[in-house]
mmCIF file of C-alpha atoms and ligand atoms in Angstrom:
data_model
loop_
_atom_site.group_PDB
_atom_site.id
_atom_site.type_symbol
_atom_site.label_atom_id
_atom_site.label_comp_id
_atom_site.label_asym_id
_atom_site.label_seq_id
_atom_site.Cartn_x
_atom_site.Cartn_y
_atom_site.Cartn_z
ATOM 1 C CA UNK M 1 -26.602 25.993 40.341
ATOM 2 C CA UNK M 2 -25.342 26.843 43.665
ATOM 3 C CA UNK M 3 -26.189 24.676 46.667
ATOM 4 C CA UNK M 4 -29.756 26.489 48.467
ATOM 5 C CA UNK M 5 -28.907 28.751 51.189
ATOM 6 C CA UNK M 6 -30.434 28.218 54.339
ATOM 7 C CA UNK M 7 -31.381 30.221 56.839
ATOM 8 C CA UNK M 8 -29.155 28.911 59.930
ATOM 9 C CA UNK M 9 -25.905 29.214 57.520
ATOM 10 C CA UNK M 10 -26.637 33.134 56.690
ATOM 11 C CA UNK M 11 -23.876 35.522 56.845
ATOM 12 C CA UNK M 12 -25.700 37.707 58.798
ATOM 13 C CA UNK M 13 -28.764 37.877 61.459
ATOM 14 C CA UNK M 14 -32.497 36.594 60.274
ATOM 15 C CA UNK M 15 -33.346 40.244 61.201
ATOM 16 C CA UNK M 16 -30.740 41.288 59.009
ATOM 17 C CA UNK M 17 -31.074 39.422 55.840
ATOM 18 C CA UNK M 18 -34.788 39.647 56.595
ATOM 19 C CA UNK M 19 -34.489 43.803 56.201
ATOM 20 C CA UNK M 20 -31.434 43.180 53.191
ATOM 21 C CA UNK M 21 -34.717 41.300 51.502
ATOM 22 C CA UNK M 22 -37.266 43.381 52.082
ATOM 23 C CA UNK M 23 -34.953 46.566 50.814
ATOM 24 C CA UNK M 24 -34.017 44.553 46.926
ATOM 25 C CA UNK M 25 -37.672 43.410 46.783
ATOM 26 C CA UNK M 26 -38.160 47.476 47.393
ATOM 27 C CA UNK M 27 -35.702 48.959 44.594
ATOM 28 C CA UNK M 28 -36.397 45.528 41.986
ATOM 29 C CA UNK M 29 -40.328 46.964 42.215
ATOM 30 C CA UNK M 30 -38.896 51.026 41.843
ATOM 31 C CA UNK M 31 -36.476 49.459 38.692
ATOM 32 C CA UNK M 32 -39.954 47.807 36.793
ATOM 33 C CA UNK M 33 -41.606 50.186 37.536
ATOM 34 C CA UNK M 34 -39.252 53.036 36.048
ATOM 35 C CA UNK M 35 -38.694 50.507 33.446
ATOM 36 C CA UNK M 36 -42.312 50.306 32.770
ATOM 37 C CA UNK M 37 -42.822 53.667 32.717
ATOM 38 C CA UNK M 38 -40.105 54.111 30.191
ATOM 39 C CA UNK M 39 -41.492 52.228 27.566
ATOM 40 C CA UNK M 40 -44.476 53.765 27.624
ATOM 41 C CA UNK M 41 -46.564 50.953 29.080
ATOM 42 C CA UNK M 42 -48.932 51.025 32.321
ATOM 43 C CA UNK M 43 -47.351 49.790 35.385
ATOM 44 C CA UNK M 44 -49.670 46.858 36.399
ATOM 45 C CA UNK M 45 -48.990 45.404 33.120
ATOM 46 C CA UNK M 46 -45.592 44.290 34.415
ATOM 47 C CA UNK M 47 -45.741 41.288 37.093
ATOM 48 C CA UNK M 48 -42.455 40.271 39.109
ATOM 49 C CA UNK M 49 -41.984 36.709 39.708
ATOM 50 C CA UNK M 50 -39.946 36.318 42.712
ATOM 51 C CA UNK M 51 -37.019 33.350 41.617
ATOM 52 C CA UNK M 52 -36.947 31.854 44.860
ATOM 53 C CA UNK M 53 -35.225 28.662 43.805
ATOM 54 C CA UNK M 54 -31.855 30.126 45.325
ATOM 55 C CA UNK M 55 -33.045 29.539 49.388
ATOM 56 C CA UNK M 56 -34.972 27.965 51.936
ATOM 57 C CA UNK M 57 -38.488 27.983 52.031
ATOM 58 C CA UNK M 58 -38.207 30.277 55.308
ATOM 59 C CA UNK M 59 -35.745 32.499 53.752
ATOM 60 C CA UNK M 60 -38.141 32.427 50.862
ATOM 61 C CA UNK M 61 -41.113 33.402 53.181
ATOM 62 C CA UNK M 62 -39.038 36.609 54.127
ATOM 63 C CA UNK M 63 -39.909 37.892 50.271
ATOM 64 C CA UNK M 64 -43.442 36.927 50.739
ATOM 65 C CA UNK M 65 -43.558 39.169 53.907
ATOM 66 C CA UNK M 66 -42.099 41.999 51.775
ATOM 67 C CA UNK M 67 -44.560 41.866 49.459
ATOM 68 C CA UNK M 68 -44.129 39.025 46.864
ATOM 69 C CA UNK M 69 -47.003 36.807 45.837
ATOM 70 C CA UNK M 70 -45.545 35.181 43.037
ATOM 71 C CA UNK M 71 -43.009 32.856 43.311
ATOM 72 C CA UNK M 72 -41.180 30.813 40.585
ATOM 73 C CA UNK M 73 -39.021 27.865 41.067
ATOM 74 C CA UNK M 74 -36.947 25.706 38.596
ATOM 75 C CA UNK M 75 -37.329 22.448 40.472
ATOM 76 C CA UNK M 76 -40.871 20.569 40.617
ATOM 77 C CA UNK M 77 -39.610 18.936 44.050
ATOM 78 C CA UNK M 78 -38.794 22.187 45.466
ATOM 79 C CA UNK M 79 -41.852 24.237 44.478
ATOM 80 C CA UNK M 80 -44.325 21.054 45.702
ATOM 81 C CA UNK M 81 -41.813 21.281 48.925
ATOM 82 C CA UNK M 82 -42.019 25.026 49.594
ATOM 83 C CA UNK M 83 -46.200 25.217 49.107
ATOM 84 C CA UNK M 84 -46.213 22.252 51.596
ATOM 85 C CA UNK M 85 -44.208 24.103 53.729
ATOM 86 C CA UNK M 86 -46.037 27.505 53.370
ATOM 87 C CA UNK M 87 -49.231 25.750 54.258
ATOM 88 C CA UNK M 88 -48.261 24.106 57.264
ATOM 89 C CA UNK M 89 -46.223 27.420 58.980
ATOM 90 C CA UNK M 90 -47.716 30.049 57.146
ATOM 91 C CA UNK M 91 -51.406 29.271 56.517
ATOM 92 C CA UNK M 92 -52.006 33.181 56.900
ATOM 93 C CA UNK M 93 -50.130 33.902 53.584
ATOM 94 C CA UNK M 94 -50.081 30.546 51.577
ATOM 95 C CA UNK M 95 -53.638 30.589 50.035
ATOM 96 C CA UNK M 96 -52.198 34.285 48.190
ATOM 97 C CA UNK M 97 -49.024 32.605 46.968
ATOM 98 C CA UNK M 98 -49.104 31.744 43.087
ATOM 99 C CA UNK M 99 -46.242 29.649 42.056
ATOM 100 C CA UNK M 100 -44.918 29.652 38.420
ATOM 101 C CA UNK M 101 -42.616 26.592 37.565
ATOM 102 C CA UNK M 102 -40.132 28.040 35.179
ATOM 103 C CA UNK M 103 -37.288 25.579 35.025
ATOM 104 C CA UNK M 104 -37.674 22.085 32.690
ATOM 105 C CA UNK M 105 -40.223 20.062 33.686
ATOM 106 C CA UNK M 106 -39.888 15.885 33.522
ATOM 107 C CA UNK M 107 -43.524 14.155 32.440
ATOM 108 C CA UNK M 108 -43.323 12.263 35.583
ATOM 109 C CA UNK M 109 -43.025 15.068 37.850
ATOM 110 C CA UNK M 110 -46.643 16.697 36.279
ATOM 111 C CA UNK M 111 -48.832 14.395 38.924
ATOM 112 C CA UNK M 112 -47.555 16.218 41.819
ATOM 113 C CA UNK M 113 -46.625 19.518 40.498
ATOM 114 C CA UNK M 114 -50.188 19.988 39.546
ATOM 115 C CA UNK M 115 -51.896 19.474 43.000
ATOM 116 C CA UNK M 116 -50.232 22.853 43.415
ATOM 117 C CA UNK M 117 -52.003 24.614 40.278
ATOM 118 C CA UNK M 118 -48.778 26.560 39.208
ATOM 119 C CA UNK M 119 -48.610 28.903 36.334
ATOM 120 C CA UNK M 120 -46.395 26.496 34.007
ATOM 121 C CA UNK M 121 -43.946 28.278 32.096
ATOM 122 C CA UNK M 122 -41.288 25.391 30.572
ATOM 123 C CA UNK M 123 -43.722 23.550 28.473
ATOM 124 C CA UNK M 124 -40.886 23.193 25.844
ATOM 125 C CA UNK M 125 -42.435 20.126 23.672
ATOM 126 C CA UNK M 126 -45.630 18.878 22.380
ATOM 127 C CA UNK M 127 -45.432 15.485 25.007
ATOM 128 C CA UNK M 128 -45.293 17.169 27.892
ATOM 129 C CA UNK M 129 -47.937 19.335 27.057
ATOM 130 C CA UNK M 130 -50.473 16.284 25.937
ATOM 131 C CA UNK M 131 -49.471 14.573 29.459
ATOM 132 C CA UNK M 132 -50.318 18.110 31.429
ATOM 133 C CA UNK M 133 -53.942 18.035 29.474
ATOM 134 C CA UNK M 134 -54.074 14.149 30.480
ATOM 135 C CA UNK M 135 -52.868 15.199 33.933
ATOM 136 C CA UNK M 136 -55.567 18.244 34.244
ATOM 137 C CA UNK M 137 -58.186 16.075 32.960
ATOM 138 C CA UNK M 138 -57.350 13.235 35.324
ATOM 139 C CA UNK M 139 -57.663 15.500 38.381
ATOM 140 C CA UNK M 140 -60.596 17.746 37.256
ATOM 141 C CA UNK M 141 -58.169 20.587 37.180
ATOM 142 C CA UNK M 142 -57.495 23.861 35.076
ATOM 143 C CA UNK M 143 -54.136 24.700 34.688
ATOM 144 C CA UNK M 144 -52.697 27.422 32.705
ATOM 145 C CA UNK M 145 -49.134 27.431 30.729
ATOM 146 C CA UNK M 146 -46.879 29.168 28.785
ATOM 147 C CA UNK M 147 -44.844 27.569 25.452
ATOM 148 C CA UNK M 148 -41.042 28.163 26.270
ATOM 149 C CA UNK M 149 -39.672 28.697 22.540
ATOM 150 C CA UNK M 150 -35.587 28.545 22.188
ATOM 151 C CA UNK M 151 -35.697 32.010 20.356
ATOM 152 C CA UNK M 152 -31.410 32.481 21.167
ATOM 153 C CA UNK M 153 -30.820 29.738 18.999
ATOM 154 C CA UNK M 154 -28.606 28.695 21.737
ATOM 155 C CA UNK M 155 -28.224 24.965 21.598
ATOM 156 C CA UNK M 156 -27.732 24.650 25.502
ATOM 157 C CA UNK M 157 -30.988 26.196 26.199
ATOM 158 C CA UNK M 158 -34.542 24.612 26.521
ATOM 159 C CA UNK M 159 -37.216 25.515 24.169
ATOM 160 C CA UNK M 160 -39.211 24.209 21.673
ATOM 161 C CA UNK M 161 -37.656 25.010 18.434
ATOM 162 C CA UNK M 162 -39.746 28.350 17.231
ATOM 163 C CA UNK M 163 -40.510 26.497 13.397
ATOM 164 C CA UNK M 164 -42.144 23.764 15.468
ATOM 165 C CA UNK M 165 -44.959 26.206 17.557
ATOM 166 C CA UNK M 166 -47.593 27.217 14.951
ATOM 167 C CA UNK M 167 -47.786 23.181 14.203
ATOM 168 C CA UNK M 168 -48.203 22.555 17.860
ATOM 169 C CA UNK M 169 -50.195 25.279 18.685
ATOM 170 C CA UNK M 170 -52.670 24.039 15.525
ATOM 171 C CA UNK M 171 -52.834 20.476 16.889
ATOM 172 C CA UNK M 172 -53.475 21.694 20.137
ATOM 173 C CA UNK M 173 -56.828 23.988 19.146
ATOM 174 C CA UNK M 174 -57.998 21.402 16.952
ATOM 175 C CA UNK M 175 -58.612 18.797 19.985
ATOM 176 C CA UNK M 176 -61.782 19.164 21.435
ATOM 177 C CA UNK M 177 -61.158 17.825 25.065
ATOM 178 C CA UNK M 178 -58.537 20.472 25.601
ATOM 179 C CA UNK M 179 -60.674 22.301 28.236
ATOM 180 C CA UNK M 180 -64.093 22.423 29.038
ATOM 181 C CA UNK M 181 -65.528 25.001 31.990
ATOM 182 C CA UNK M 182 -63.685 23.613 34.858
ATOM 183 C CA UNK M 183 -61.209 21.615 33.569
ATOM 184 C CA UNK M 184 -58.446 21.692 31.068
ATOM 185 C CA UNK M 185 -55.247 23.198 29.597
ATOM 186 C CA UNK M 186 -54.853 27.249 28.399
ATOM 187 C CA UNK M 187 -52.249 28.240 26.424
ATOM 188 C CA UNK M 188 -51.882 31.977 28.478
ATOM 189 C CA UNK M 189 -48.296 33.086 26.438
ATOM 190 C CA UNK M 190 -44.748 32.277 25.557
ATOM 191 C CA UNK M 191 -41.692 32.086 27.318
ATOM 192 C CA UNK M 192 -38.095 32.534 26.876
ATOM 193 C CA UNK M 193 -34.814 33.556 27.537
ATOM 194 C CA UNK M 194 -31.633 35.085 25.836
ATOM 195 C CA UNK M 195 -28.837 33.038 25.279
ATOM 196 C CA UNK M 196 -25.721 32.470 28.015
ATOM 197 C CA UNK M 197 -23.879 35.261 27.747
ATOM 198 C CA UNK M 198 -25.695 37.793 25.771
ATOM 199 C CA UNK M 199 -25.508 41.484 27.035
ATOM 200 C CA UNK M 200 -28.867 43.430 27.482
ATOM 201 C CA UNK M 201 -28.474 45.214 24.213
ATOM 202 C CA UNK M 202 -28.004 41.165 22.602
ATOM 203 C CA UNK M 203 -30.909 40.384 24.630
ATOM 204 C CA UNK M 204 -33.356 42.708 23.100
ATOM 205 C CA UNK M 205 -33.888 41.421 19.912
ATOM 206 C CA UNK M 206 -34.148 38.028 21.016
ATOM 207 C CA UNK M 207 -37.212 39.119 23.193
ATOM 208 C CA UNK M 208 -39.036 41.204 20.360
ATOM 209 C CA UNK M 209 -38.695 37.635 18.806
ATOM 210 C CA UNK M 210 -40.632 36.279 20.737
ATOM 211 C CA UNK M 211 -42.669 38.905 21.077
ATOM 212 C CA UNK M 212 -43.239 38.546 17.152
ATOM 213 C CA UNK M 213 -43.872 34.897 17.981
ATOM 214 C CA UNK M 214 -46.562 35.539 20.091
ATOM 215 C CA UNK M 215 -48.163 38.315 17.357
ATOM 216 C CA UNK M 216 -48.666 35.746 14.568
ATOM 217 C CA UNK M 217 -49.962 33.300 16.808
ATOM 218 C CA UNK M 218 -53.069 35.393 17.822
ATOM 219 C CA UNK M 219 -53.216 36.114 13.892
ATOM 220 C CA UNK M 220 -53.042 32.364 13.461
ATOM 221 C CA UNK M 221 -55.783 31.417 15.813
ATOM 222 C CA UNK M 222 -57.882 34.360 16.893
ATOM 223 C CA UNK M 223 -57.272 33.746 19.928
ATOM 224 C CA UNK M 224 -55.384 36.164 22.714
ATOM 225 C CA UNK M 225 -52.278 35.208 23.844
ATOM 226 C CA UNK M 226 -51.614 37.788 26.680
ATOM 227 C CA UNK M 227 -48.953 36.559 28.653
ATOM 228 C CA UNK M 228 -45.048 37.254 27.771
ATOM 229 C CA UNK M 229 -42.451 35.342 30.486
ATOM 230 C CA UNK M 230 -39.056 36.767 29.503
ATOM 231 C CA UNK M 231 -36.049 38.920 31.386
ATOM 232 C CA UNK M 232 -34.393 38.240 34.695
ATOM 233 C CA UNK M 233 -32.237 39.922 37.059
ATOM 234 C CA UNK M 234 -29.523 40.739 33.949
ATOM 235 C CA UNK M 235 -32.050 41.743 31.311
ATOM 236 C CA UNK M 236 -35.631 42.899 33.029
ATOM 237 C CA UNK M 237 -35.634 46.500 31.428
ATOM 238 C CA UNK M 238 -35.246 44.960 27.672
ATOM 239 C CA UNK M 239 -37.364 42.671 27.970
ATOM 240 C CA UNK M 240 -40.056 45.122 29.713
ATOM 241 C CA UNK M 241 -39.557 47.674 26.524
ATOM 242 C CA UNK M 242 -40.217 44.822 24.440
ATOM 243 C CA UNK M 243 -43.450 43.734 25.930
ATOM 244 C CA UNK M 244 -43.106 41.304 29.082
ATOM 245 C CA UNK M 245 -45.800 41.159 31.621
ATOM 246 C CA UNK M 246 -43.825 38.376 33.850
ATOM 247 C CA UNK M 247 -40.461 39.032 34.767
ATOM 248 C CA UNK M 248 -38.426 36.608 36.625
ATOM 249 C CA UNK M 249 -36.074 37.790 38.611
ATOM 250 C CA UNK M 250 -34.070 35.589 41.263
ATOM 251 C CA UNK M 251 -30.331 36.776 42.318
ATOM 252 C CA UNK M 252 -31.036 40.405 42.522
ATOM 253 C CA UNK M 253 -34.091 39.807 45.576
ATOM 254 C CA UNK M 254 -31.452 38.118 47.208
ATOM 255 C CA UNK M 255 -28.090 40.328 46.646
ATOM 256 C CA UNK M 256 -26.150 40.083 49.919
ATOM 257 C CA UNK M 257 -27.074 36.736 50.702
ATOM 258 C CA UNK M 258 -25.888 34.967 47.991
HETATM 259 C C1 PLP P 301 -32.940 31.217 37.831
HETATM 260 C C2 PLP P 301 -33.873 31.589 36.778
HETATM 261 C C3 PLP P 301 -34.334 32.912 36.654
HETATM 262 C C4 PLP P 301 -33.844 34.046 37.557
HETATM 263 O O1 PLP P 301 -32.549 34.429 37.185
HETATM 264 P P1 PLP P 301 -31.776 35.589 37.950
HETATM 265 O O2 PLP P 301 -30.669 35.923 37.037
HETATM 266 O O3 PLP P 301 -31.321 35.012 39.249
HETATM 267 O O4 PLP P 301 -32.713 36.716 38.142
HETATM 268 C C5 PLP P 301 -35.249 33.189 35.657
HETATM 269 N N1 PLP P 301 -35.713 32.222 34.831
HETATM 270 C C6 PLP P 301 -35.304 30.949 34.917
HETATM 271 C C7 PLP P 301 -35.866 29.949 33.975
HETATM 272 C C8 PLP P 301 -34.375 30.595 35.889
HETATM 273 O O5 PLP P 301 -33.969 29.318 35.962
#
């Protein structure tokens, strides 16, 4: 990944890069929502995560301004950095900001991350899901996640192995402290992504994949499973005709700057 831009080393005015935001965070919303449109589906089924892992948290406060509430990082540092941040110089916004981490998360990083009650979307193996119920229990917290599954088959990618989820998802319904009222873990959904490399048209069966994932685990437990976390800036509109209701989308909010 490329270094974080910050905002004193722009190649253009704040009021400039400020308006260049504002205008992508414009056509990405027109795009989903055409895209949503197009496959048939209602248009506040389809969220946008803004990727904001690629700038400063005041570059990053520009999207919020333009309309973005939901903002997705790939570092636990960064996202616990940027909601301390927003708190302290932008108390008016920071209570409507809800961050997703979507990058791999390390079992010693949970603690902290938590405090920040994120929308989790990398829980890629069974551990670090046991130590974010341990972690939620601890501090009297609910937190909600999402299973990343490797459906590209892609060996450089993160993701629990799709063979291994109905097993995990079994073992996690059958413990009983796994949420109570106020405290606990949900399972909200899956995530993934399509392999390095693959075209849209590649990409599209890999996300009706997980789609079909996602279909025999509500068959499997009876329980709903609502949430799909797949496309980005390359891929958005196959992923949205194949069912996603969180897109994360990074480089194309911040064309120009990058
Ligand atoms: C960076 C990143 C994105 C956003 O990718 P873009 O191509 O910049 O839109 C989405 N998901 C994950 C997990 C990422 O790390």
């Amino acid at each position: 990944m490329a270094e974080l831009i910050e905002s004193k080393q722009l190649p253009c005015s704040a009021a400039d890069a400020r308006q260049r935001i504002a205008e992508n965070w414009q056509r990405v919303c027109l795009n989903v929502a055409e895209a949503t449109a197009a496959a048939g589906r209602q248009v506040d089924e389809v969220h946008i995560v803004g990727v904001s892992k690629y700038v400063d948290a005041l570059i990053t406060s520009w999207l919020v301004d333009a309309g973005c509430r939901d903002l997705g990082e790939n570092r636990p540092q960064l996202l616990d950095q940027k909601a301390t941040w927003f708190a302290e110089h932008r108390p008016d916004v920071a209570t409507e900001i809800q961050w997703h981490q979507i990058g791999h998360l390390q079992r010693n990083k949970v603690r902290r991350l938590l405090t920040v009650k994120p929308l989790v979307h990398s829980i890629d193996s069974e551990r670090l899901l046991d130590e974010v119920l341990a972690e939620a229990r601890r501090q009297e917290t609910s937190v909600d996640v999402l299973i990343e599954v490797n459906v590209s088959g892609d060996q450089a990618k993160t993701g629990l192995p799709p063979t291994e989820l109905p097993g995990l998802v079994e073992r996690f319904f059958a413990r009983p402290d796994r949420s109570s009222s106020s405290h606990g873990v949900q399972i909200v959904g899956l995530m993934g992504m399509a392999g390095w490399g693959t075209d849209p048209h590649q990409a599209r069966p890999q996300f009706s994949r997980l789609r079909e994932l996602r279909d025999s685990l509500v068959d499997q437990t009876d329980v709903d499973f609502p949430e799909l976390s797949m496309g980005m800036s390359g891929d958005y509109a196959a992923a949205i005709a194949e069912g996603a209701t969180l897109v994360r989308i990074g480089s194309s909010l911040f064309e120009g700057l990058l």
